[in-house]
PDB file of C-alpha atoms in Angstrom:
ATOM      1  CA  UNK P  25     -89.180 128.782 105.094  1.00 50.00           C
ATOM      2  CA  UNK P  26     -87.011 131.954 105.986  1.00 62.00           C
ATOM      3  CA  UNK P  27     -83.971 131.788 107.893  1.00 69.00           C
ATOM      4  CA  UNK P  28     -85.423 133.198 111.028  1.00 72.00           C
ATOM      5  CA  UNK P  29     -88.259 130.588 110.971  1.00 75.00           C
ATOM      6  CA  UNK P  30     -85.729 127.836 110.688  1.00 76.00           C
ATOM      7  CA  UNK P  31     -83.713 129.135 113.527  1.00 69.00           C
ATOM      8  CA  UNK P  32     -86.776 129.563 115.860  1.00 71.00           C
ATOM      9  CA  UNK P  33     -88.055 126.052 114.919  1.00 71.00           C
ATOM     10  CA  UNK P  34     -84.608 124.603 115.870  1.00 68.00           C
ATOM     11  CA  UNK P  35     -84.494 126.691 118.995  1.00 64.00           C
ATOM     12  CA  UNK P  36     -88.035 125.501 119.991  1.00 64.00           C
ATOM     13  CA  UNK P  37     -87.039 122.003 119.742  1.00 66.00           C
ATOM     14  CA  UNK P  38     -84.821 122.518 122.909  1.00 65.00           C
ATOM     15  CA  UNK P  39     -86.813 121.646 126.171  1.00 69.00           C
ATOM     16  CA  UNK P  40     -86.085 124.836 128.219  1.00 67.00           C
ATOM     17  CA  UNK P  41     -86.393 127.070 125.022  1.00 64.00           C
ATOM     18  CA  UNK P  42     -89.558 125.578 124.040  1.00 67.00           C
ATOM     19  CA  UNK P  43     -91.122 126.548 127.288  1.00 67.00           C
ATOM     20  CA  UNK P  44     -89.674 130.042 126.838  1.00 67.00           C
ATOM     21  CA  UNK P  45     -90.812 130.583 123.410  1.00 67.00           C
ATOM     22  CA  UNK P  46     -94.295 129.251 124.196  1.00 69.00           C
ATOM     23  CA  UNK P  47     -94.670 131.973 126.895  1.00 66.00           C
ATOM     24  CA  UNK P  48     -93.062 134.480 124.591  1.00 67.00           C
ATOM     25  CA  UNK P  49     -95.476 133.698 121.697  1.00 69.00           C
ATOM     26  CA  UNK P  50     -98.375 134.229 123.974  1.00 65.00           C
ATOM     27  CA  UNK P  51     -97.448 137.600 125.073  1.00 60.00           C
ATOM     28  CA  UNK P  52     -96.552 138.753 121.494  1.00 60.00           C
ATOM     29  CA  UNK P  53     -99.841 137.569 120.008  1.00 64.00           C
ATOM     30  CA  UNK P  54    -101.860 139.089 122.756  1.00 60.00           C
ATOM     31  CA  UNK P  55    -102.656 142.685 121.752  1.00 64.00           C
ATOM     32  CA  UNK P  56    -105.543 143.452 124.183  1.00 65.00           C
ATOM     33  CA  UNK P  57    -103.327 145.769 126.384  1.00 67.00           C
ATOM     34  CA  UNK P  58    -102.205 147.723 123.291  1.00 72.00           C
ATOM     35  CA  UNK P  59    -105.126 150.253 123.508  1.00 78.00           C
ATOM     36  CA  UNK P  60    -104.726 150.782 127.259  1.00 80.00           C
ATOM     37  CA  UNK P  61    -101.084 151.515 126.521  1.00 84.00           C
ATOM     38  CA  UNK P  62    -101.893 153.965 123.791  1.00 87.00           C
ATOM     39  CA  UNK P  63    -104.253 155.853 125.903  1.00 89.00           C
ATOM     40  CA  UNK P  64    -101.845 156.003 128.746  1.00 90.00           C
ATOM     41  CA  UNK P  65     -99.235 157.567 126.456  1.00 93.00           C
ATOM     42  CA  UNK P  66    -101.725 160.089 125.399  1.00 95.00           C
ATOM     43  CA  UNK P  67    -102.399 160.823 128.944  1.00 95.00           C
ATOM     44  CA  UNK P  68     -98.750 161.150 129.870  1.00 95.00           C
ATOM     45  CA  UNK P  69     -98.104 163.498 126.808  1.00 95.00           C
ATOM     46  CA  UNK P  70    -101.051 165.769 127.697  1.00 96.00           C
ATOM     47  CA  UNK P  71     -99.821 165.819 131.295  1.00 95.00           C
ATOM     48  CA  UNK P  72     -96.277 166.878 130.276  1.00 95.00           C
ATOM     49  CA  UNK P  73     -97.677 169.527 128.039  1.00 95.00           C
ATOM     50  CA  UNK P  74     -99.956 170.899 130.854  1.00 95.00           C
ATOM     51  CA  UNK P  75     -97.104 170.928 133.489  1.00 93.00           C
ATOM     52  CA  UNK P  76     -94.716 172.800 131.077  1.00 93.00           C
ATOM     53  CA  UNK P  77     -97.503 175.256 130.104  1.00 92.00           C
ATOM     54  CA  UNK P  78     -98.348 175.946 133.650  1.00 91.00           C
ATOM     55  CA  UNK P  79     -94.571 176.367 134.480  1.00 89.00           C
ATOM     56  CA  UNK P  80     -94.216 178.802 131.529  1.00 89.00           C
ATOM     57  CA  UNK P  81     -97.306 180.815 132.311  1.00 92.00           C
ATOM     58  CA  UNK P  82     -96.489 180.772 136.105  1.00 89.00           C
ATOM     59  CA  UNK P  83     -93.201 182.661 135.732  1.00 88.00           C
ATOM     60  CA  UNK P  84     -94.873 185.200 133.521  1.00 88.00           C
ATOM     61  CA  UNK P  85     -97.647 185.608 136.162  1.00 89.00           C
ATOM     62  CA  UNK P  86     -95.065 185.918 138.852  1.00 88.00           C
ATOM     63  CA  UNK P  87     -93.002 188.532 137.015  1.00 89.00           C
ATOM     64  CA  UNK P  88     -96.271 190.511 136.246  1.00 90.00           C
ATOM     65  CA  UNK P  89     -97.218 190.672 139.969  1.00 92.00           C
ATOM     66  CA  UNK P  90     -93.768 191.500 141.023  1.00 91.00           C
ATOM     67  CA  UNK P  91     -93.672 194.477 138.594  1.00 91.00           C
ATOM     68  CA  UNK P  92     -96.988 195.615 139.953  1.00 88.00           C
ATOM     69  CA  UNK P  93     -95.861 195.166 143.512  1.00 89.00           C
ATOM     70  CA  UNK P  94     -92.686 197.155 142.827  1.00 89.00           C
ATOM     71  CA  UNK P  95     -94.742 199.955 141.142  1.00 84.00           C
ATOM     72  CA  UNK P  96     -96.655 200.706 144.373  1.00 80.00           C
TER      73      UNK P  96
END
């Protein structure tokens, strides 16, 4: 047994810590939400790219129309 496993085994023997560790083990071993989180991160990344691209292009469009307006 590794040192970490020995420590965890000793901590789990405590009544309060046993309940906390049992709840934590269930959360750690449940990977059903991992795919949803990955998709959410992809959506966030694409949204950030879209907003930054729109801000960049928007300033160039404004500058273009401003120069067209001043040329009249």
